[in-house]
CSV table of C-alpha atoms in Angstrom, one decimal:
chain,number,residue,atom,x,y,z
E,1,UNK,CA,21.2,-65.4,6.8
E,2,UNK,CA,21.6,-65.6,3.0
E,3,UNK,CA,24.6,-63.9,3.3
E,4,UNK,CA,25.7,-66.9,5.6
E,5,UNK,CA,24.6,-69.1,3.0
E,6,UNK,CA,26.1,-67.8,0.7
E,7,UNK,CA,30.0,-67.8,2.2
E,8,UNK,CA,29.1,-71.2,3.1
E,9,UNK,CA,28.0,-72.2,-0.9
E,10,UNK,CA,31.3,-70.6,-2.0
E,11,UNK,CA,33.6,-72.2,0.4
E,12,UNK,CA,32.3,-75.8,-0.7
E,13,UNK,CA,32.7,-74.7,-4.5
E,14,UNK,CA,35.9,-73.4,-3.8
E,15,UNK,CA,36.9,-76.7,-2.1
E,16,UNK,CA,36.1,-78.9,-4.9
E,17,UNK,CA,37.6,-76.1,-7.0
E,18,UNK,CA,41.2,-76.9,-5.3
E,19,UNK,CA,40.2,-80.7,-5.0
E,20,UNK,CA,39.8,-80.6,-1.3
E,21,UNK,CA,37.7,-83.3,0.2
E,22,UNK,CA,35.9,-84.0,3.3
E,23,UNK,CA,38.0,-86.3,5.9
E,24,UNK,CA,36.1,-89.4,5.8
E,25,UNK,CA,33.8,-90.2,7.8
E,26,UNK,CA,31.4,-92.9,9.7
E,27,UNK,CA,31.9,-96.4,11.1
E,28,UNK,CA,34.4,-99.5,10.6
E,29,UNK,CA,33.7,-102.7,11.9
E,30,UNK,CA,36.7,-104.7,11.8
E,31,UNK,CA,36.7,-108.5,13.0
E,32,UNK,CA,40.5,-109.5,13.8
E,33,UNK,CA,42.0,-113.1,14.4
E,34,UNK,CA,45.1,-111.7,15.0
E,35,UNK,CA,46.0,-110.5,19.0
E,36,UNK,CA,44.2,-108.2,20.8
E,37,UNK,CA,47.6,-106.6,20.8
E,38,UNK,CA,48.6,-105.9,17.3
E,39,UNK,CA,45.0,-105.2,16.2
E,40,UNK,CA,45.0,-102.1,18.5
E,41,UNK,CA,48.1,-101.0,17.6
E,42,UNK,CA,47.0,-100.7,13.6
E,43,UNK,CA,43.5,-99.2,14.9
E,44,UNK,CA,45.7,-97.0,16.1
E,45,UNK,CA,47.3,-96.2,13.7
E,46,UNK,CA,44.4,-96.0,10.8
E,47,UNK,CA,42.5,-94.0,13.2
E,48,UNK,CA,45.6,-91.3,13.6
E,49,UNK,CA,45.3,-91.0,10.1
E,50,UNK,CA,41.6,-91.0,9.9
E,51,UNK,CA,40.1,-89.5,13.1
E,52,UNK,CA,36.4,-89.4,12.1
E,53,UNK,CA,36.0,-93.1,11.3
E,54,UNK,CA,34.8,-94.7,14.4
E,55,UNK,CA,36.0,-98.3,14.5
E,56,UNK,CA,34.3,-101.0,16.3
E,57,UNK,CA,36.7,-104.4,17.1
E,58,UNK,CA,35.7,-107.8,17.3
E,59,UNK,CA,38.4,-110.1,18.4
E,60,UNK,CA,37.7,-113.7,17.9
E,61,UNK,CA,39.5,-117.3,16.3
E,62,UNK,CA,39.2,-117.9,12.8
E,63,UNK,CA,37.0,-120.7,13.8
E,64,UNK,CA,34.5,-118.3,15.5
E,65,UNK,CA,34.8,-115.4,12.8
E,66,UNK,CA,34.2,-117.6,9.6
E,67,UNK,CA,31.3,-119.1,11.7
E,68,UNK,CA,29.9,-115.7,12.8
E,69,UNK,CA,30.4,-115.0,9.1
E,70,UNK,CA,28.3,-117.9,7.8
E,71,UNK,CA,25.4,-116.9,10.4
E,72,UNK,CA,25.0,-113.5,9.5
E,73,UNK,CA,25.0,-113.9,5.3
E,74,UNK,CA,24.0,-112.2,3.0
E,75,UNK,CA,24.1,-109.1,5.7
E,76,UNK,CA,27.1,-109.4,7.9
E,77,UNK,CA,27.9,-107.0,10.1
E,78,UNK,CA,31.8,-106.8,9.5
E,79,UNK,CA,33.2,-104.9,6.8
E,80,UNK,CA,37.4,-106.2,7.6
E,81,UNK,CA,38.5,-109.9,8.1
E,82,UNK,CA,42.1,-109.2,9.7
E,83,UNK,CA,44.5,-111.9,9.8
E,84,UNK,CA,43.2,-115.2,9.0
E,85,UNK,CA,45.1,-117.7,7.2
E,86,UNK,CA,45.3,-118.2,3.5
E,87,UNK,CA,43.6,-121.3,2.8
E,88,UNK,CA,40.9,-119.2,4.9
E,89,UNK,CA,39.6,-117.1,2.7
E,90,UNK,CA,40.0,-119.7,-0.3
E,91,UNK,CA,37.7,-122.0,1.6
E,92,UNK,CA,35.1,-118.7,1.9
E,93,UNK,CA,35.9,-116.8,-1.6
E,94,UNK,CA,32.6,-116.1,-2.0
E,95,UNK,CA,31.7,-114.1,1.2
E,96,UNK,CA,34.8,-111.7,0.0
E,97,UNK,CA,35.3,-109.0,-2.2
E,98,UNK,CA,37.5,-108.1,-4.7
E,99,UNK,CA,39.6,-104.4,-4.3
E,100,UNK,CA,42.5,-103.8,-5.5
E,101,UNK,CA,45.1,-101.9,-3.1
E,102,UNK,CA,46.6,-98.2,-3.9
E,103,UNK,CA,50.4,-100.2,-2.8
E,104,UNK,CA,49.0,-103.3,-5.1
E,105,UNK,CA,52.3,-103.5,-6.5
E,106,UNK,CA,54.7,-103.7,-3.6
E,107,UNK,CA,52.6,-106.9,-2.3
E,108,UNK,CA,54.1,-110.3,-3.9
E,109,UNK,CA,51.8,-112.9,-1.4
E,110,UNK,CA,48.3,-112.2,-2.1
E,111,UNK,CA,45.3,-113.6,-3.9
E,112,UNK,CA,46.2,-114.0,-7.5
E,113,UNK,CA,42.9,-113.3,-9.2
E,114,UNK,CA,41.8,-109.6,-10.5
E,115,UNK,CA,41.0,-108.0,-8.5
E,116,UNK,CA,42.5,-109.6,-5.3
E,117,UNK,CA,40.2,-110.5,-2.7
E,118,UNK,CA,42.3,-110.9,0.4
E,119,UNK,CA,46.3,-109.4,1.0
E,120,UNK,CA,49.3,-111.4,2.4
E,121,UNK,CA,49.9,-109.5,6.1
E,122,UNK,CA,52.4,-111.9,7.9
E,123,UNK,CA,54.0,-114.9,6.9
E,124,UNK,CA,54.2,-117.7,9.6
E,125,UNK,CA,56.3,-119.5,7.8
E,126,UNK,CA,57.0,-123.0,9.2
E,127,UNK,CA,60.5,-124.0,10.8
E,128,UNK,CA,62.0,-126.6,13.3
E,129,UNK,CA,63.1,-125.1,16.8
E,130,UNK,CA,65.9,-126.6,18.2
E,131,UNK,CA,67.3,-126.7,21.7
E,132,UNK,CA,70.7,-126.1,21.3
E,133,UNK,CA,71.6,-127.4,25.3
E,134,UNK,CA,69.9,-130.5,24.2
E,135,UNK,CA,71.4,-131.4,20.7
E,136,UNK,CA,74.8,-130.8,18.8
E,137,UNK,CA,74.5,-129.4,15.5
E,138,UNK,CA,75.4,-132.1,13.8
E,139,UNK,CA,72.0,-133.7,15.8
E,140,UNK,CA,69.7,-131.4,14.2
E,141,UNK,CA,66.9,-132.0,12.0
E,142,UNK,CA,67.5,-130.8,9.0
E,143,UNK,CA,64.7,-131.7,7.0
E,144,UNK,CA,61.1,-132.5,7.0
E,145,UNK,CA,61.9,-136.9,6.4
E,146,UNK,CA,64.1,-136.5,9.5
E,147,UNK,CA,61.2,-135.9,11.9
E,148,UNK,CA,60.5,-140.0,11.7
E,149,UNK,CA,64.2,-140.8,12.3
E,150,UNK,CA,63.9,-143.2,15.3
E,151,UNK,CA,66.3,-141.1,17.6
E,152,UNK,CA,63.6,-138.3,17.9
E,153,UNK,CA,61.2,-140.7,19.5
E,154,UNK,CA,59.2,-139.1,21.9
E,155,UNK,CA,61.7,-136.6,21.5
E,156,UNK,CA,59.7,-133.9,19.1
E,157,UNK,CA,56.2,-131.6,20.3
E,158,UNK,CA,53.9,-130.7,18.0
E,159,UNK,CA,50.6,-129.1,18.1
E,160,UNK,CA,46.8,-130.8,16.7
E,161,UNK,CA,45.8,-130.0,13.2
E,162,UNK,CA,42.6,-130.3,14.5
E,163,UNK,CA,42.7,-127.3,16.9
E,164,UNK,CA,45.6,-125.5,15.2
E,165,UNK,CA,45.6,-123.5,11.8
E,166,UNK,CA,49.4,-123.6,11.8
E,167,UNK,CA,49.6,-127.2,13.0
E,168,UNK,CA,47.5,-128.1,10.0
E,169,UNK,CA,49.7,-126.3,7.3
E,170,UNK,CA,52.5,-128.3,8.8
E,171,UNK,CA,51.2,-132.0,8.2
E,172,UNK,CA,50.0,-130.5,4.9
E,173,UNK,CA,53.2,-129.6,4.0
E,174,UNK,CA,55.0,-132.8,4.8
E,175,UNK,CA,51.8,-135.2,3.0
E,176,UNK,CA,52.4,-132.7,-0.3
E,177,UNK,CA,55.9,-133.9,0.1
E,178,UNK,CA,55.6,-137.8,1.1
E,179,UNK,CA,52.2,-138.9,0.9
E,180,UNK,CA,50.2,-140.7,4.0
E,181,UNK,CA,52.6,-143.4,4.7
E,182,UNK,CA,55.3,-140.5,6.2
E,183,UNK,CA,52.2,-138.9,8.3
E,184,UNK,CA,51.9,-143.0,9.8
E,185,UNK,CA,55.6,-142.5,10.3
E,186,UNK,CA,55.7,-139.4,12.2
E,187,UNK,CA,52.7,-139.8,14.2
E,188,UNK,CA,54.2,-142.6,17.2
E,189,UNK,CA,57.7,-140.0,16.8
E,190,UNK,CA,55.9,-136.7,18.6
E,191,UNK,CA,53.4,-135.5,21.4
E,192,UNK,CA,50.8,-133.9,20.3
E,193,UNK,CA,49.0,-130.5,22.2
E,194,UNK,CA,46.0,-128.7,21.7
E,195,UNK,CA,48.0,-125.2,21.3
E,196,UNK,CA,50.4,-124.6,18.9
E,197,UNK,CA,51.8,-121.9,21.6
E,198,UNK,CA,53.1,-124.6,23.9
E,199,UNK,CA,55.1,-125.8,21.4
E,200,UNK,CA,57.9,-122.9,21.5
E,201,UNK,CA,57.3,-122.8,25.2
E,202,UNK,CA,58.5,-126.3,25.8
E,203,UNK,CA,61.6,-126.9,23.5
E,204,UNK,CA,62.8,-123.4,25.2
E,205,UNK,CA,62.4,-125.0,28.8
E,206,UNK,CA,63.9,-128.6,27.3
E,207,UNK,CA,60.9,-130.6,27.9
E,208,UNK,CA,61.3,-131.6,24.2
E,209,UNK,CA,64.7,-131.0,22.2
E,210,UNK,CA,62.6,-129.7,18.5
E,211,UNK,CA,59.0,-128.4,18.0
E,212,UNK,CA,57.5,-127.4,14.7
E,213,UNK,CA,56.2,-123.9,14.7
E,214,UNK,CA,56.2,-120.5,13.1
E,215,UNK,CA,59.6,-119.1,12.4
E,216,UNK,CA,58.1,-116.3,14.5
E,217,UNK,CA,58.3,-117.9,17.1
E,218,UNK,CA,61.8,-118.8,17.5
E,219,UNK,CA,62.8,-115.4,17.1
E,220,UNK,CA,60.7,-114.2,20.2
E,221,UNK,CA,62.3,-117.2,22.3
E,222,UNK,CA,65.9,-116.1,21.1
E,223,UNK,CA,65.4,-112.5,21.9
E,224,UNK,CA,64.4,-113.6,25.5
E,225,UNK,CA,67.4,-115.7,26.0
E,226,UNK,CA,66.4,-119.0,25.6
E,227,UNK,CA,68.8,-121.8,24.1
E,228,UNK,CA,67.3,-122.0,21.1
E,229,UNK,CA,67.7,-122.0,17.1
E,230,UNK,CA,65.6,-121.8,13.9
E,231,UNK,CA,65.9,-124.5,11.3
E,232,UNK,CA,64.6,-124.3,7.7
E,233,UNK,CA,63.8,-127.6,6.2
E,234,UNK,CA,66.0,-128.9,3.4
E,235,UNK,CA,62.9,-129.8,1.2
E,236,UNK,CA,61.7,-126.5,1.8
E,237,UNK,CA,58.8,-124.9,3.5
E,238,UNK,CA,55.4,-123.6,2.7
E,239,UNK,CA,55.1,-119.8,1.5
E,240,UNK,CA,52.2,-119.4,3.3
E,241,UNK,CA,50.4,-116.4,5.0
E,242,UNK,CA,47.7,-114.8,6.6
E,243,UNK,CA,45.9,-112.8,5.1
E,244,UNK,CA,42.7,-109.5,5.2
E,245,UNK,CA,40.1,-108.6,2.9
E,246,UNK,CA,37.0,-106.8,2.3
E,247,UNK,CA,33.7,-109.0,3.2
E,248,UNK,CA,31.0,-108.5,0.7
E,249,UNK,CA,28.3,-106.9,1.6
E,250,UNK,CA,29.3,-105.3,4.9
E,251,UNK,CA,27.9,-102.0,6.5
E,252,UNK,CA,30.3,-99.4,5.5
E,253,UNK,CA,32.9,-100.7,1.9
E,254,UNK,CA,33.9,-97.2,1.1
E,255,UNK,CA,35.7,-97.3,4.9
E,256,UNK,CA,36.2,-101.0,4.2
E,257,UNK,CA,38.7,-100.1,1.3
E,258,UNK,CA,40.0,-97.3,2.7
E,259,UNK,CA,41.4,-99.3,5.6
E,260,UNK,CA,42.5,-101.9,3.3
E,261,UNK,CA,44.7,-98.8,1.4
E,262,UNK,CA,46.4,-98.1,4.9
E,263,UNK,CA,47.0,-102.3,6.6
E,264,UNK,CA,49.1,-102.7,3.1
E,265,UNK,CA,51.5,-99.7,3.5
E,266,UNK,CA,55.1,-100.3,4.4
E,267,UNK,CA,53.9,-98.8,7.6
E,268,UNK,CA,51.5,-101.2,8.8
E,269,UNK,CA,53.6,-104.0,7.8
E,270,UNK,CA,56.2,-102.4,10.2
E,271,UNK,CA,54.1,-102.5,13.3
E,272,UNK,CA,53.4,-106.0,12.6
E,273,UNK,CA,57.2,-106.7,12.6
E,274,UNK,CA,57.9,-104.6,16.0
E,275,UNK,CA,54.5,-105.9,17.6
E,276,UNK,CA,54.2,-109.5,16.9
E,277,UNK,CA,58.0,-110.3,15.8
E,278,UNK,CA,56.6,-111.9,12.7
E,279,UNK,CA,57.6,-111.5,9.1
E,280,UNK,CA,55.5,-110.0,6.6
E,281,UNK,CA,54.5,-109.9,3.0
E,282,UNK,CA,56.6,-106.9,2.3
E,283,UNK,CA,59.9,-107.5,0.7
E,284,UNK,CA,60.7,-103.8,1.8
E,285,UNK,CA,59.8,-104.3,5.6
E,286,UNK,CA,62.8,-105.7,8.0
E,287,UNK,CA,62.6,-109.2,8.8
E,288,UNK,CA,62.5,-109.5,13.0
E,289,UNK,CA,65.5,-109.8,14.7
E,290,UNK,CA,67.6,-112.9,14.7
E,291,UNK,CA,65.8,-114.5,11.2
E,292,UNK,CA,67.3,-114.5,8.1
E,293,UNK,CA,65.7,-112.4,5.4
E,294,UNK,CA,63.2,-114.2,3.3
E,295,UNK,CA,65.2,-114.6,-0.1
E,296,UNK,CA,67.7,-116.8,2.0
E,297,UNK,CA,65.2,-119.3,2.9
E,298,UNK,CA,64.2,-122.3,1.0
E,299,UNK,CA,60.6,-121.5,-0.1
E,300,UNK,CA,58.1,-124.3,-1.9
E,301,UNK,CA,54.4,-123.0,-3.1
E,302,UNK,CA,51.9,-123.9,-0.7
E,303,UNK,CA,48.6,-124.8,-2.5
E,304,UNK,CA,45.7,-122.7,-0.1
E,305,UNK,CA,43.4,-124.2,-2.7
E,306,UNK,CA,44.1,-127.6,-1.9
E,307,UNK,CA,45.0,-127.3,1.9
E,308,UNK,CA,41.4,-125.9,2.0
E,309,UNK,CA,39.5,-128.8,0.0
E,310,UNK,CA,41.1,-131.5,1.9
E,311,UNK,CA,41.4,-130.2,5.3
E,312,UNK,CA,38.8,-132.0,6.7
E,313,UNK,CA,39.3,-135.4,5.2
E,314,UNK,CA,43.4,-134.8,6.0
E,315,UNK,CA,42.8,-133.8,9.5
E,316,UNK,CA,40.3,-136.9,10.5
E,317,UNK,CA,42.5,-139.7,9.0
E,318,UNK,CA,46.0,-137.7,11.3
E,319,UNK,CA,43.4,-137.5,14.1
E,320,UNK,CA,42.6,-141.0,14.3
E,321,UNK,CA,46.1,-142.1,14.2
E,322,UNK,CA,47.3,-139.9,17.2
E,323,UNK,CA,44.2,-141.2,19.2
C-alpha cells in the first residue's frame, strides 16, 4: 500500500516536473442565440478537444437569454453568451466579464476596452437583395436614399425593428445617415414582417424585387439557385457583429475562458463559415461563397453604444409610423 502511494506521489511530481497537466475538467453551461445547428457543431468541436468538460446547452433568442440573464443576477447559471448582437452586450456590460483571448490579436471586431468583454464571431453585415428576373441592373438600388425612390413603392420587404435584431441595425443605420424625416420616407415605400427570415425568402420567389437583410443571406439564396444578387450600399454599411463573452459570476469561469480560447481560433470561425454561410470576424477565415471579401466592401462604424441607448425610443417612434 505505501509502496502504491508512493509510485503514485512520484508520478504527479514527475508530471509537474515535465509541465504536464491534468485535462480539464467539470461542467460548461453555454447559452447560445445562434442555431441549434452551428451551436452543436462548435460543442463539437470544443468537446473533441476537451473530452472531460461536460457541456450543458441552452438555446434561446437574445430576447429570452438577456431576460433569463437579468432574472438570475448576481448568480446566473450560464458561464457563455454565444452569439448575440453587439449593441447586446453594450446594453448589459455589466453582467460580463473581461478576458482576454490567447488569439487576442488575430480579432479586429471586438469590444475595445481592456480587457475585452465580448468577441466579434460573425458579421451580418447589412445589404440589399435584389431579384435579378425582376429588375435590370441599371434598376437597382444602389444606395441606402434610394429605398424612398417612388418606383420601389410597395415594391421593397423588410422585417420589424421591433421583433428583429437585424431589422433594427438597419433603420439604425439609415437614421445615423439621414435623420427621422428619411425613416417617414421609407416607411409608406416597404411591407413590413415580423421575421427577418422571410425577407430573403420572398425577393428569391419575386414576391418583392429587393429586401434588406444580412449579406449572409444572399449567399445561401445564390448557392441554391435563386435569381438573386447582393448589393452593398453606396453610403456604406454598418461594421457590425455578433458577438460571445464570459458572464460574470457564472458556475464554472476557468471552463468559461477556456472555451472562449477555442470559439476565437481560425478553426471555429471556419465552421461558422461552412455551417451558417456567414462571414466572420477573422480576416484570415474565407468569406462564403459568392461574397466579396470584406476589404472590398464599403464599411462605416456602427456605434453599438448608441444603437443600444436609443433603441427603445428609435424603435417606438418607426413602430408607430408602420401601424
Amino acid at each position: 500500500m505505501k509502496y502504491g502511494k508512493c509510485l503514485m506521489s512520484f508520478a504527479i511530481l514527475a508530471s509537474l516536473a515535465l509541465g504536464i497537466s491534468a485535462a480539464p475538467t467539470g461542467k460548461l453551461v453555454i447559452w447560445s442565440a445562434t442555431s441549434a445547428t452551428l451551436t452543436r457543431a462548435l460543442v463539437d468541436a470544443f468537446s473533441a478537444k476537451y473530452p472531460d468538460i461536460e457541456v450543458e446547452v441552452i438555446t434561446a433568442g437574445s430576447g429570452e437569454l438577456l431576460a433569463r440573464l437579468r432574472a438570475e443576477w448576481p448568480n446566473p447559471s450560464g458561464d457563455i453568451l454565444l452569439g448575440i448582437a453587439q449593441e447586446a452586450f453594450e446594453g448589459y456590460y455589466d453582467y460580463f466579464l473581461g478576458y482576454k483571448v490567447a488569439e487576442d490579436d488575430k480579432i479586429p471586431f471586438k469590444d475595445p476596452r481592456t480587457p475585452p468583454k465580448y468577441y466579434g464571431m460573425s458579421m451580418p453585415i447589412q445589404a440589399f437583395i435584389v431579384n435579378t428576373e425582376l429588375l435590370k441592373p441599371w434598376e437597382y438600388p444602389r444606395c441606402w436614399k434610394d429605398l424612398v425612390l417612388p418606383m420601389y413603392k410597395g415594391k421593397i420587404i423588410m422585417a420589424n425593428p421591433a421583433t428583429s435584431g437585424s431589422a433594427y441595425s438597419q433603420i439604425f443605420q439609415m437614421h445615423e445617415l439621414y435623420g427621422f424625416e428619411f425613416l417617414k420616407l421609407l416607411a409608406p415605400n416597404v411591407t413590413f414582417v415580423a421575421s427577418s427570415k422571410i425577407v430573403p425568402e420572398a425577393v428569391a420567389r419575386g414576391e418583392y424585387v429587393v429586401g434588406v437583410t444580412g449579406d449572409y443571406n444572399v449567399a445561401r439564396k445564390m448557392a441554391e439557385g435563386a435569381p438573386v444578387t447582393v448589393i452593398y450600399p453606396c453610403e456604406g454599411t454598418g461594421a457590425r457583429f455578433d458577438a460571445t463573452g464570459i458572464i460574470k459570476n457564472g458556475p464554472n469561469p476557468e471552463n468559461a475562458k477556456l472555451f472562449m480560447d477555442w470559439v476565437t481560433t481560425k478553426e471555429a470561425y471556419e465552421i461558422v463559415v461552412k455551417v451558417r454561410f456567414r462571414r466572420t470576424v477573422r480576416p484570415d477565415v474565407m468569406a462564403p461563397e459568392g461574397l466579396p471579401p470584406l476589404n472590398d466592401i464599403p464599411l462605416i462604424p456602427y456605434d453599438a453604444v448608441k444603437a443600444a441607448e436609443i433603441r427603445d425610443e428609435l424603435t417606438t417612434e418607426f413602430v408607430d409610423l408602420i401601424g
